Tab-separated table of C-alpha atoms and ligand atoms in Angstrom:
chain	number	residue	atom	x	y	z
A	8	UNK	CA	-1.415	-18.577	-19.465
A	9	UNK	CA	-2.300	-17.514	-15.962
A	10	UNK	CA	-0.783	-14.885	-13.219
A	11	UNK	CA	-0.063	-16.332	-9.967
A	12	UNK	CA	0.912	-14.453	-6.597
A	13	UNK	CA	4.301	-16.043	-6.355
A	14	UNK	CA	6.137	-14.895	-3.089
A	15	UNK	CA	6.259	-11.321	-0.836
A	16	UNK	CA	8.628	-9.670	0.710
A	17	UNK	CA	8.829	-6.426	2.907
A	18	UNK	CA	11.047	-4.018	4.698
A	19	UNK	CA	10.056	-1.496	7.863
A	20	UNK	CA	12.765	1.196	8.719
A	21	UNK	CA	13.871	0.224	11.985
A	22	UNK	CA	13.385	3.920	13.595
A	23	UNK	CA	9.662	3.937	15.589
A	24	UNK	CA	7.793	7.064	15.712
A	25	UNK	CA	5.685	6.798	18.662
A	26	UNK	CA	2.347	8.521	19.754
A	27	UNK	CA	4.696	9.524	22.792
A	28	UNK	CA	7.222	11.271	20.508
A	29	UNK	CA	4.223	12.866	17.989
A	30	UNK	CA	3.093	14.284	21.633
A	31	UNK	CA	6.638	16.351	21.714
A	32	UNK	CA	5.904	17.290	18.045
A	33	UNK	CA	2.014	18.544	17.534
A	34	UNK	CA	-0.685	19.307	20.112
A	35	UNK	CA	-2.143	15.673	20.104
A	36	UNK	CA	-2.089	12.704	22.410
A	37	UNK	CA	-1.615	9.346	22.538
A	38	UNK	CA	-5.878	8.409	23.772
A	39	UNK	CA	-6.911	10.526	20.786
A	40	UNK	CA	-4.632	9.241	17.811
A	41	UNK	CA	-5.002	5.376	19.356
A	42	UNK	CA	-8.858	6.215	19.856
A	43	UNK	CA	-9.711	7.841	16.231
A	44	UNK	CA	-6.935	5.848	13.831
A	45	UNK	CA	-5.831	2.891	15.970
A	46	UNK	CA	-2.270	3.668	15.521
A	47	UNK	CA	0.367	3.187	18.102
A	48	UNK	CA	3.612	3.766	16.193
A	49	UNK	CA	5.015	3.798	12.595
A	50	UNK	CA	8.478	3.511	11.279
A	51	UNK	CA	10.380	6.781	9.788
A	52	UNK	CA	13.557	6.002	7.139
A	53	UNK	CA	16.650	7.527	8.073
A	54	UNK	CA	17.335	9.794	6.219
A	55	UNK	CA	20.071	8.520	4.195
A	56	UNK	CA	17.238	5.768	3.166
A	57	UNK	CA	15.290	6.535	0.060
A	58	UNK	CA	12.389	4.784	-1.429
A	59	UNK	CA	14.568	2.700	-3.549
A	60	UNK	CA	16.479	1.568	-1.104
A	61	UNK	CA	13.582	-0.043	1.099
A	62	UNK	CA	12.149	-1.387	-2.152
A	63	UNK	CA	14.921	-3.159	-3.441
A	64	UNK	CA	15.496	-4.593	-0.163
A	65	UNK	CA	11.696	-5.946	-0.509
A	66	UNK	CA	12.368	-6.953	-3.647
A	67	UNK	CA	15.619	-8.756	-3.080
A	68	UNK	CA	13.087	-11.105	-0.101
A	69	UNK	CA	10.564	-11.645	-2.768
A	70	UNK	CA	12.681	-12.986	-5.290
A	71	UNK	CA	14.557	-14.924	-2.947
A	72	UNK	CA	11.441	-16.369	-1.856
A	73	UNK	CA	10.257	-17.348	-5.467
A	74	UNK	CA	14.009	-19.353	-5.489
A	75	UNK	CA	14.217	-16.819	-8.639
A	76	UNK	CA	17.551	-14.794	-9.323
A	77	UNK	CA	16.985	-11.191	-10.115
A	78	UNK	CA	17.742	-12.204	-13.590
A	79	UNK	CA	14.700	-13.744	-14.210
A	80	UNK	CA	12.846	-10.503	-13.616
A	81	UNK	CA	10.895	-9.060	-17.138
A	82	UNK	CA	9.109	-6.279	-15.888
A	83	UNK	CA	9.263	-4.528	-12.976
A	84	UNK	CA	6.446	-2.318	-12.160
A	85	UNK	CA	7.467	0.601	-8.557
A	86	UNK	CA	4.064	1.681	-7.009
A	87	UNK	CA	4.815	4.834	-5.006
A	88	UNK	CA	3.574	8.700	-4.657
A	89	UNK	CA	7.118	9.575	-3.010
A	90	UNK	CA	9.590	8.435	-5.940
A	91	UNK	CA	12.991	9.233	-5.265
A	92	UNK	CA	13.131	11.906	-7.514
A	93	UNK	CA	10.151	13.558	-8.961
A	94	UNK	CA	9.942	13.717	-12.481
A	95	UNK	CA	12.768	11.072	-13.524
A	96	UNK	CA	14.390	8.285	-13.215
A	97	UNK	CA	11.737	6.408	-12.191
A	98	UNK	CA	12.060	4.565	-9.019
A	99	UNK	CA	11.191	1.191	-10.364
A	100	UNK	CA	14.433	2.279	-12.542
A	101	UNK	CA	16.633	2.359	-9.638
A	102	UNK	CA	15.524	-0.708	-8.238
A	103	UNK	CA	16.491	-2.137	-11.122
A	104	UNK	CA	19.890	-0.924	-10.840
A	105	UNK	CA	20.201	-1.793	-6.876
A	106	UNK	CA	18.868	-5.517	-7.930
A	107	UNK	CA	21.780	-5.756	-10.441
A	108	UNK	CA	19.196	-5.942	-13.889
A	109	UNK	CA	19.970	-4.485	-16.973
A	110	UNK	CA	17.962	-4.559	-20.324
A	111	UNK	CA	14.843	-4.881	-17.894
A	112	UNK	CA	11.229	-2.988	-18.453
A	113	UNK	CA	10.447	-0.890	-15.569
A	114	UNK	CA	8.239	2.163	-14.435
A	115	UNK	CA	6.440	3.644	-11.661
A	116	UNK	CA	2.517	3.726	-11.096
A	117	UNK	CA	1.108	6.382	-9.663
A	118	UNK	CA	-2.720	5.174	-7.801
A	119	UNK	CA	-1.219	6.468	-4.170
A	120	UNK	CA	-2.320	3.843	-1.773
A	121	UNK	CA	-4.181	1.962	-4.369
A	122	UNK	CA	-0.525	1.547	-6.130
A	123	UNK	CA	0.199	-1.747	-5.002
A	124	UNK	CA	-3.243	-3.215	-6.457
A	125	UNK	CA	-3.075	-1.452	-9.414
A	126	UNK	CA	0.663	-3.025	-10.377
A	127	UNK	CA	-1.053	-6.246	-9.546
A	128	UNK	CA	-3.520	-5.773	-12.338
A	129	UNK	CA	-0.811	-4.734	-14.384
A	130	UNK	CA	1.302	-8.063	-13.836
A	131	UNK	CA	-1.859	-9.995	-13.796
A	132	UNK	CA	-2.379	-8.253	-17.663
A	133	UNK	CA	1.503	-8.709	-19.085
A	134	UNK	CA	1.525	-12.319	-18.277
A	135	UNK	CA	-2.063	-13.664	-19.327
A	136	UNK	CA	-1.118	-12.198	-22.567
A	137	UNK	CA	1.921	-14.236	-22.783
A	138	UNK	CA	4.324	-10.800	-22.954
A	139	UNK	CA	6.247	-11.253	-19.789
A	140	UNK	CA	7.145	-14.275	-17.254
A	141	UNK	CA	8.077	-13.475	-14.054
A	142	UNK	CA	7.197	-9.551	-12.707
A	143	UNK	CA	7.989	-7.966	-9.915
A	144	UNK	CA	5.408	-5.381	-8.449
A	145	UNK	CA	6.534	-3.098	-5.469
A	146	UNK	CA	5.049	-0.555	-3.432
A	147	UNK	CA	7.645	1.127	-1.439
A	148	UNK	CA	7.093	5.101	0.332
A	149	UNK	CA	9.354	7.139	1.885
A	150	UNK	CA	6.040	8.977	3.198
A	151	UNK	CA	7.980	11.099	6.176
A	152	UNK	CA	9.253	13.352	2.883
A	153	UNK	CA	5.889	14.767	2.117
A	154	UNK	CA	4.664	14.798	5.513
A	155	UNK	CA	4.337	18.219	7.703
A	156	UNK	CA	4.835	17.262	11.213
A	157	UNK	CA	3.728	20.574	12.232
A	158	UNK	CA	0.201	19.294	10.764
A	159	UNK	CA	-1.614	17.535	13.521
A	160	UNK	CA	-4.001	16.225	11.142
A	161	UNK	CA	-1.895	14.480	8.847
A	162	UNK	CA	1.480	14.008	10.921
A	163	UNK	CA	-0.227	10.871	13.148
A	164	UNK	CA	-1.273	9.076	9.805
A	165	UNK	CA	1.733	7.923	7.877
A	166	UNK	CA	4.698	5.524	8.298
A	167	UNK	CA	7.522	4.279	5.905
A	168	UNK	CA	8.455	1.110	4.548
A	169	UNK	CA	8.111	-1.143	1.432
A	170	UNK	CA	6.755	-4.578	0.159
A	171	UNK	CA	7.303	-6.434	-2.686
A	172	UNK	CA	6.462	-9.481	-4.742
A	173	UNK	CA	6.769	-11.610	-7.673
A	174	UNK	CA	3.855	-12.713	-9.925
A	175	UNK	CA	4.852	-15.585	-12.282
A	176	UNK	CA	3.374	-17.257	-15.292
A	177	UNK	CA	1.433	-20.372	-14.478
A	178	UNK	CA	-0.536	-22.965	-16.455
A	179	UNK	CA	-2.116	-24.208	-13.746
A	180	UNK	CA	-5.524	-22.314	-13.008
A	181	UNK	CA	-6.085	-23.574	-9.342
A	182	UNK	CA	-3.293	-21.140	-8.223
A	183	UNK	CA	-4.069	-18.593	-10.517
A	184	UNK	CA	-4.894	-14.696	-9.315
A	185	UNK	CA	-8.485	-15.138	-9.762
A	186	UNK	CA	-9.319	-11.300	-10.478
A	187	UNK	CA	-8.050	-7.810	-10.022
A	188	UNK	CA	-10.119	-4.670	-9.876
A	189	UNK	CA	-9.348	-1.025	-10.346
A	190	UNK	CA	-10.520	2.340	-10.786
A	191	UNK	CA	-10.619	5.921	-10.217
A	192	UNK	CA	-12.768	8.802	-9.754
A	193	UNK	CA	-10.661	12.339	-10.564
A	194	UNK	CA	-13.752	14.430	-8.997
A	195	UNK	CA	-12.360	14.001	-5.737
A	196	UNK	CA	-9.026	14.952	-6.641
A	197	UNK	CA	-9.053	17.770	-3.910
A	198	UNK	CA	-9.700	15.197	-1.299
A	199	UNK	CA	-5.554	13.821	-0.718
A	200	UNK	CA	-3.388	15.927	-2.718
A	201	UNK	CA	0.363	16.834	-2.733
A	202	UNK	CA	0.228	20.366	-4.258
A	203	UNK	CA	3.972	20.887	-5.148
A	204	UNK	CA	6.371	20.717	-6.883
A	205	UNK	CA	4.467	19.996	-10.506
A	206	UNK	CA	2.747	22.115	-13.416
A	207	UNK	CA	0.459	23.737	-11.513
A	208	UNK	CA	2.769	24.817	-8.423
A	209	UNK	CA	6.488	24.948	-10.271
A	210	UNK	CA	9.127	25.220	-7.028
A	211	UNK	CA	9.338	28.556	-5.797
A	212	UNK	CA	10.002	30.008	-2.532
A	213	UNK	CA	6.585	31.397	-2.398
A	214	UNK	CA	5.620	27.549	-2.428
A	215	UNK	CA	8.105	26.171	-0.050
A	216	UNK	CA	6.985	28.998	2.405
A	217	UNK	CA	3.278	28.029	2.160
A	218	UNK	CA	4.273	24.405	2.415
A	219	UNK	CA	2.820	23.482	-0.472
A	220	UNK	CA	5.424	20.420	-0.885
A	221	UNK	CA	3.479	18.650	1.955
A	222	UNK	CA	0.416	16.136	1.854
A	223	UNK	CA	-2.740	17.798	2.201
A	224	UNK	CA	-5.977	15.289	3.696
A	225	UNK	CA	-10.234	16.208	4.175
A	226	UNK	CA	-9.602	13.642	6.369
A	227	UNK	CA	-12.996	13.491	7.988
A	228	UNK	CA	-14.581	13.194	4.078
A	229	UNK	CA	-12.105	11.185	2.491
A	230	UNK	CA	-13.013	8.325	5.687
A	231	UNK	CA	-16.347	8.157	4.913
A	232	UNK	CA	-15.932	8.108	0.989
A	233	UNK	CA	-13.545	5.404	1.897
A	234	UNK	CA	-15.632	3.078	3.954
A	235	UNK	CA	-18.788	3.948	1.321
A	236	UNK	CA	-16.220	2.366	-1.374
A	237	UNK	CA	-14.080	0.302	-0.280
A	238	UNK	CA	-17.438	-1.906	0.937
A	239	UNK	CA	-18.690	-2.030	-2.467
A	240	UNK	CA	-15.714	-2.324	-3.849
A	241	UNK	CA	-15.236	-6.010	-2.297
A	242	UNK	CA	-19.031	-6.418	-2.508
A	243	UNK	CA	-18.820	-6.314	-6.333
A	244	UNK	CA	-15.916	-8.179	-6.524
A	245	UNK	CA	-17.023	-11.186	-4.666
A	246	UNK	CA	-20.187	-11.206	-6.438
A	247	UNK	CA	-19.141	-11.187	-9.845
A	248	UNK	CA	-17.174	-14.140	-9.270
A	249	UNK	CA	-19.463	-15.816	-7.171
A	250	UNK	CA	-17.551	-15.777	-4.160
A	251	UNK	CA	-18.474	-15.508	-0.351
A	252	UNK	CA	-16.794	-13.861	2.379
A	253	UNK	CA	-16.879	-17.045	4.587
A	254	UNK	CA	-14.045	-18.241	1.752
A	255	UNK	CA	-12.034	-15.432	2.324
A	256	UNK	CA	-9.145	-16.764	4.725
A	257	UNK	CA	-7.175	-13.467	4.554
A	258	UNK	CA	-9.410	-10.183	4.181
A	259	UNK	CA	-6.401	-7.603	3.336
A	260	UNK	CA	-7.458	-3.834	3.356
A	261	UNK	CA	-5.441	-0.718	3.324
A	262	UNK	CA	-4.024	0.252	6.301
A	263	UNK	CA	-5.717	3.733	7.158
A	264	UNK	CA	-7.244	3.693	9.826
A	265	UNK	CA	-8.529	1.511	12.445
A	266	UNK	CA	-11.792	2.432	12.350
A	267	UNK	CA	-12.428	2.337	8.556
A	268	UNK	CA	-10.752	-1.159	8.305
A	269	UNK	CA	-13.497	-2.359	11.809
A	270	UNK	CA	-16.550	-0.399	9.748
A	271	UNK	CA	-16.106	-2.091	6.349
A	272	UNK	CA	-15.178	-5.495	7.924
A	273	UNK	CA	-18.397	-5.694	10.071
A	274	UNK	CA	-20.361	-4.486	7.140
A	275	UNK	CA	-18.551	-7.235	4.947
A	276	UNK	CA	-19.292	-9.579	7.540
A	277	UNK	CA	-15.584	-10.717	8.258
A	278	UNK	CA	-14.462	-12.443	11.337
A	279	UNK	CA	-11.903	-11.046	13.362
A	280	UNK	CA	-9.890	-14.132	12.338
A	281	UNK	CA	-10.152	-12.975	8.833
A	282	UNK	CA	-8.873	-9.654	8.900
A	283	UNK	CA	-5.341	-8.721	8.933
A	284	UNK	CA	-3.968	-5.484	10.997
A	285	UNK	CA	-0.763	-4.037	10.561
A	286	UNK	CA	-2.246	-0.034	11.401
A	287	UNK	CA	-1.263	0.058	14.723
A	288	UNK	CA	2.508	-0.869	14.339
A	289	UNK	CA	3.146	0.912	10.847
A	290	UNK	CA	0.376	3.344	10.505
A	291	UNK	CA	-0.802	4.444	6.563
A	292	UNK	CA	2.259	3.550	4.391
A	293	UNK	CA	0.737	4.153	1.555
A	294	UNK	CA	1.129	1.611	-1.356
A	295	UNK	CA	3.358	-0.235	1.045
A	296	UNK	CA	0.697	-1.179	3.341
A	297	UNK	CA	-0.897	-3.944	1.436
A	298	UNK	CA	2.146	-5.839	0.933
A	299	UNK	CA	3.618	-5.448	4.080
A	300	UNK	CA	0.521	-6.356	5.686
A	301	UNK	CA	0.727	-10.026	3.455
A	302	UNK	CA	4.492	-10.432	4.105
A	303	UNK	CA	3.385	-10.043	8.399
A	304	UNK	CA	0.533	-12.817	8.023
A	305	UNK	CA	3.560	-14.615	5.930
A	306	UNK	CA	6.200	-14.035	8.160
A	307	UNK	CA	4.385	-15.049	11.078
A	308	UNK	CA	3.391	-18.803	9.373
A	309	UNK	CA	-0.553	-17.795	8.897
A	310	UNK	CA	-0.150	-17.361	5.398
A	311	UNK	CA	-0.098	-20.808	3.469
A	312	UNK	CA	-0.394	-22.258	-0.186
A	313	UNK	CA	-3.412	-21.803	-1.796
A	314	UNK	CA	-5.362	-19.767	0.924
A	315	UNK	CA	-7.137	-17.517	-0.533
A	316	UNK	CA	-6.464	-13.559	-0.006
A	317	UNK	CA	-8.988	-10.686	-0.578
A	318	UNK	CA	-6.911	-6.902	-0.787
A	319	UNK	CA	-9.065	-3.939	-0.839
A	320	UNK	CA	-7.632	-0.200	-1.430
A	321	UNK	CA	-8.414	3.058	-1.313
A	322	UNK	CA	-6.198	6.612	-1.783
A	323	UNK	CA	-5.540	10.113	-3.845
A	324	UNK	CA	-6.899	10.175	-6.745
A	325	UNK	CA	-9.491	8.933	-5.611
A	326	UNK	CA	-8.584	5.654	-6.842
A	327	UNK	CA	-9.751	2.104	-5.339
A	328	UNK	CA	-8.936	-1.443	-5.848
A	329	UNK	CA	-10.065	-4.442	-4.462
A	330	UNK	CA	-8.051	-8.399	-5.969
A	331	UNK	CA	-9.234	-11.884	-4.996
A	332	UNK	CA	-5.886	-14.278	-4.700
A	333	UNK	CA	-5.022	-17.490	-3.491
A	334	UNK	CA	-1.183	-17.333	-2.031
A	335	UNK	CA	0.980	-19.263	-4.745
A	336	UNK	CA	4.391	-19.519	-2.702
A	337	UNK	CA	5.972	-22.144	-0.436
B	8	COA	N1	-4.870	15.227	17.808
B	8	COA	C1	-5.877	15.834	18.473
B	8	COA	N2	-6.927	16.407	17.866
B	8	COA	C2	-6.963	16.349	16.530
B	8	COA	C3	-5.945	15.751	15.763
B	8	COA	C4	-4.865	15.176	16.461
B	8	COA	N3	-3.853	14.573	15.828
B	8	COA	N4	-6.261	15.852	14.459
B	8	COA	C5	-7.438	16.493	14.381
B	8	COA	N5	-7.858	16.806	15.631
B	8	COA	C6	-9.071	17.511	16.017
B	8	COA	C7	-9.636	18.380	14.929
B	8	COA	O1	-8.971	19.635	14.895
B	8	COA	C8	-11.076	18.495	15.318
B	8	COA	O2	-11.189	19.455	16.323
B	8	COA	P1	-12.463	20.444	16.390
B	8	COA	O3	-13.633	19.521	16.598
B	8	COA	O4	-12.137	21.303	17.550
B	8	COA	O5	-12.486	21.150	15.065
B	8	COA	C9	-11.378	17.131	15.943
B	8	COA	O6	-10.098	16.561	16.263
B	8	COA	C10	-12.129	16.193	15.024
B	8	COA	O7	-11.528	16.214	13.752
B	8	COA	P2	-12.020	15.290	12.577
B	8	COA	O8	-11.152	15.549	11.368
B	8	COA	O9	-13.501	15.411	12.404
B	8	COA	O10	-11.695	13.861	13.205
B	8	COA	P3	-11.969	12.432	12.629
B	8	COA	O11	-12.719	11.617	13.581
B	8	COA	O12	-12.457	12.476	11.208
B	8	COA	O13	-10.486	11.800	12.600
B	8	COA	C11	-8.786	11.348	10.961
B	8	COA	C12	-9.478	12.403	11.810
B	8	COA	C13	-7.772	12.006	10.067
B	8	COA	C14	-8.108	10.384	11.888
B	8	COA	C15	-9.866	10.600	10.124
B	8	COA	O14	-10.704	11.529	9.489
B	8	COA	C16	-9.275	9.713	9.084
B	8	COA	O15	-8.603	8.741	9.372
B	8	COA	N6	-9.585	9.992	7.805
B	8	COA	C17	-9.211	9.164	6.713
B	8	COA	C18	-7.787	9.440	6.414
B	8	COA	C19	-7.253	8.487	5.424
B	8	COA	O16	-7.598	7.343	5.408
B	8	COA	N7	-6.369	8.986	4.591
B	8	COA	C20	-5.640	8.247	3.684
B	8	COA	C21	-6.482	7.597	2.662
B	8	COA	S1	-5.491	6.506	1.798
């Protein structure tokens, strides 16, 4: 039995968060945050709208889109570092619930922006070995909770929103998900972290005062770390399956920054054709970005049947995943 990538969906808040308003906010401007990340906007939830909300809106696209009822779900696997509650339920439990399936298996992943790839891997795993049909992988972040937008240095970055898709069991190899890689390197753990509420910071005052609760970035290390791997990520990928990047007719990274994405593209070789850009319209959502970067190249008719997709990730952990794909929906 194979895995194939069956349809996407996605879902982007419909507030915008511009450069202009950040400018109100922190001491930054709209030159430097265009000039250094190549962001223009992002979208913010309301705040009545949690991460389960913009997921199982996702979700409900991507199963429509697979002409699959939410029924037909086995597994459903929640990629997200801002769950809508912290310990439990999990989010991917809630979805469940908002989709209307009971008697379902579902959890969260937690690989921060590398979430999305990682639940591929996941899917790609439960069906090959015959335990589960039809799953549906989701990253969805309501990143504006853990963000300080007193912090100039992290405020600019990061966007809401959610994506979402359904990889189902196939016995036809040709449209089969041709490999997933992922992995992690907890030595750079200090690099993107989110130091409250857990074990090590409990909720106390004393944290919330510190602002502890918030995203913390070594942005300037983690972007070269990133580029570094991320560029051998997809160089190791497309070599062990003897693959070039002139085949690639979608090269998908993480949306981070601008200048990452241009650095490991020209280094890969890719054509400006190749590469998809979301960054300067929805800025770093996290383990959103991925999938709503494939449901824009969808949406907009330049994603068809059997073109083949490259994603390549990078976040907290450090983690990092790179999948080679042809698109298996209609
Ligand atoms: N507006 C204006 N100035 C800013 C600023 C802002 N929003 N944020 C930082 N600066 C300042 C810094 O204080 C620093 O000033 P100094 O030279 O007086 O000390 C200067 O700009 C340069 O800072 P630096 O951090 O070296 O800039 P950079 O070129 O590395 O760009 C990031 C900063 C965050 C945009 C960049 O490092 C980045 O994108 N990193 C990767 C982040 C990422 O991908 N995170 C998620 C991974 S999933």
């Amino acid at each position: 039995m194979f895995a194939k990538f069956h349809s996407i969906g996605a879902y982007a808040p419909s507030n915008v968060l511009s450069n202009a308003d950040l400018e109100k906010m922190v001491d930054t401007s709209d030159e430097w945050i265009l000039k250094r990340t190549g962001i223009r906007e992002r979208r913010i939830a309301n705040s009545d709208e949690v991460t389960s909300d913009m997921g199982a809106i996702a979700s409900k696209i991507a199963i429509k889109r697979a002409k699959l009822e939410p029924q037909d779900i086995d597994l459903i696997v929640c990629a997200t570092v801002t769950p809508d509650y912290f310990n439990m339920p999990s989010t991917a439990c809630i979805i469940a619930d908002k989709l209307g399936v009971r008697d379902v298996q579902a959890f969260d992943i937690s690989a921060a922006c590398s979430g999305f790839v990682y639940g591929l891997s996941v899917a790609k795993a439960f069906i090959e070995s015959g335990m589960k049909k039809h799953v549906l992988v989701i990253g969805a972040e309501k990143f504006s909770s853990i963000v300080d937008y007193r912090d100039r240095t992290t405020c600019i970055l990061f966007g809401d929103g959610a994506g979402a898709c359904v990889i189902s069991a196939t016995e036809d190899r040709s449209e089969a998900i041709i490999d997933v890689n992922a992995s992690a390197d907890g030595s750079y753990a200090d690099f993107l972290v989110t130091p409250a509420p857990g074990s090590v910071n409990p909720l106390t005052q004393k944290v919330l005062d510190e602002g502890l609760n918030f995203v913390k970035m070594r942005g300037n290390e983690t972007f070269k770390l990133a580029v570094k791997t991320l560029t051998k990520d997809v160089r190791d990928i497309l070599k062990k399956n003897g693959i070039n990047s002139s085949d690639i007719d979608h090269f998908i990274p993480h949306q981070a920054n601008y200048r990452i994405i241009k650095a490991v593209g020209d280094a890969l070789k890719m054509t400006e054709r190749q590469v998809v850009l979301t960054i300067q319209k929805y800025g770093n959502t996290s383990a959103a970005s991925i999938p709503m970067a494939i449901n824009d190249i969808y949406e907009a008719g330049r994603l068809k049947r059997g073109e083949l997709m490259l994603l390549d990730t990078f976040g907290g952990g450090l983690t990092w995943a790179s999948a080679i794909l042809p698109f298996g929906g209609d």
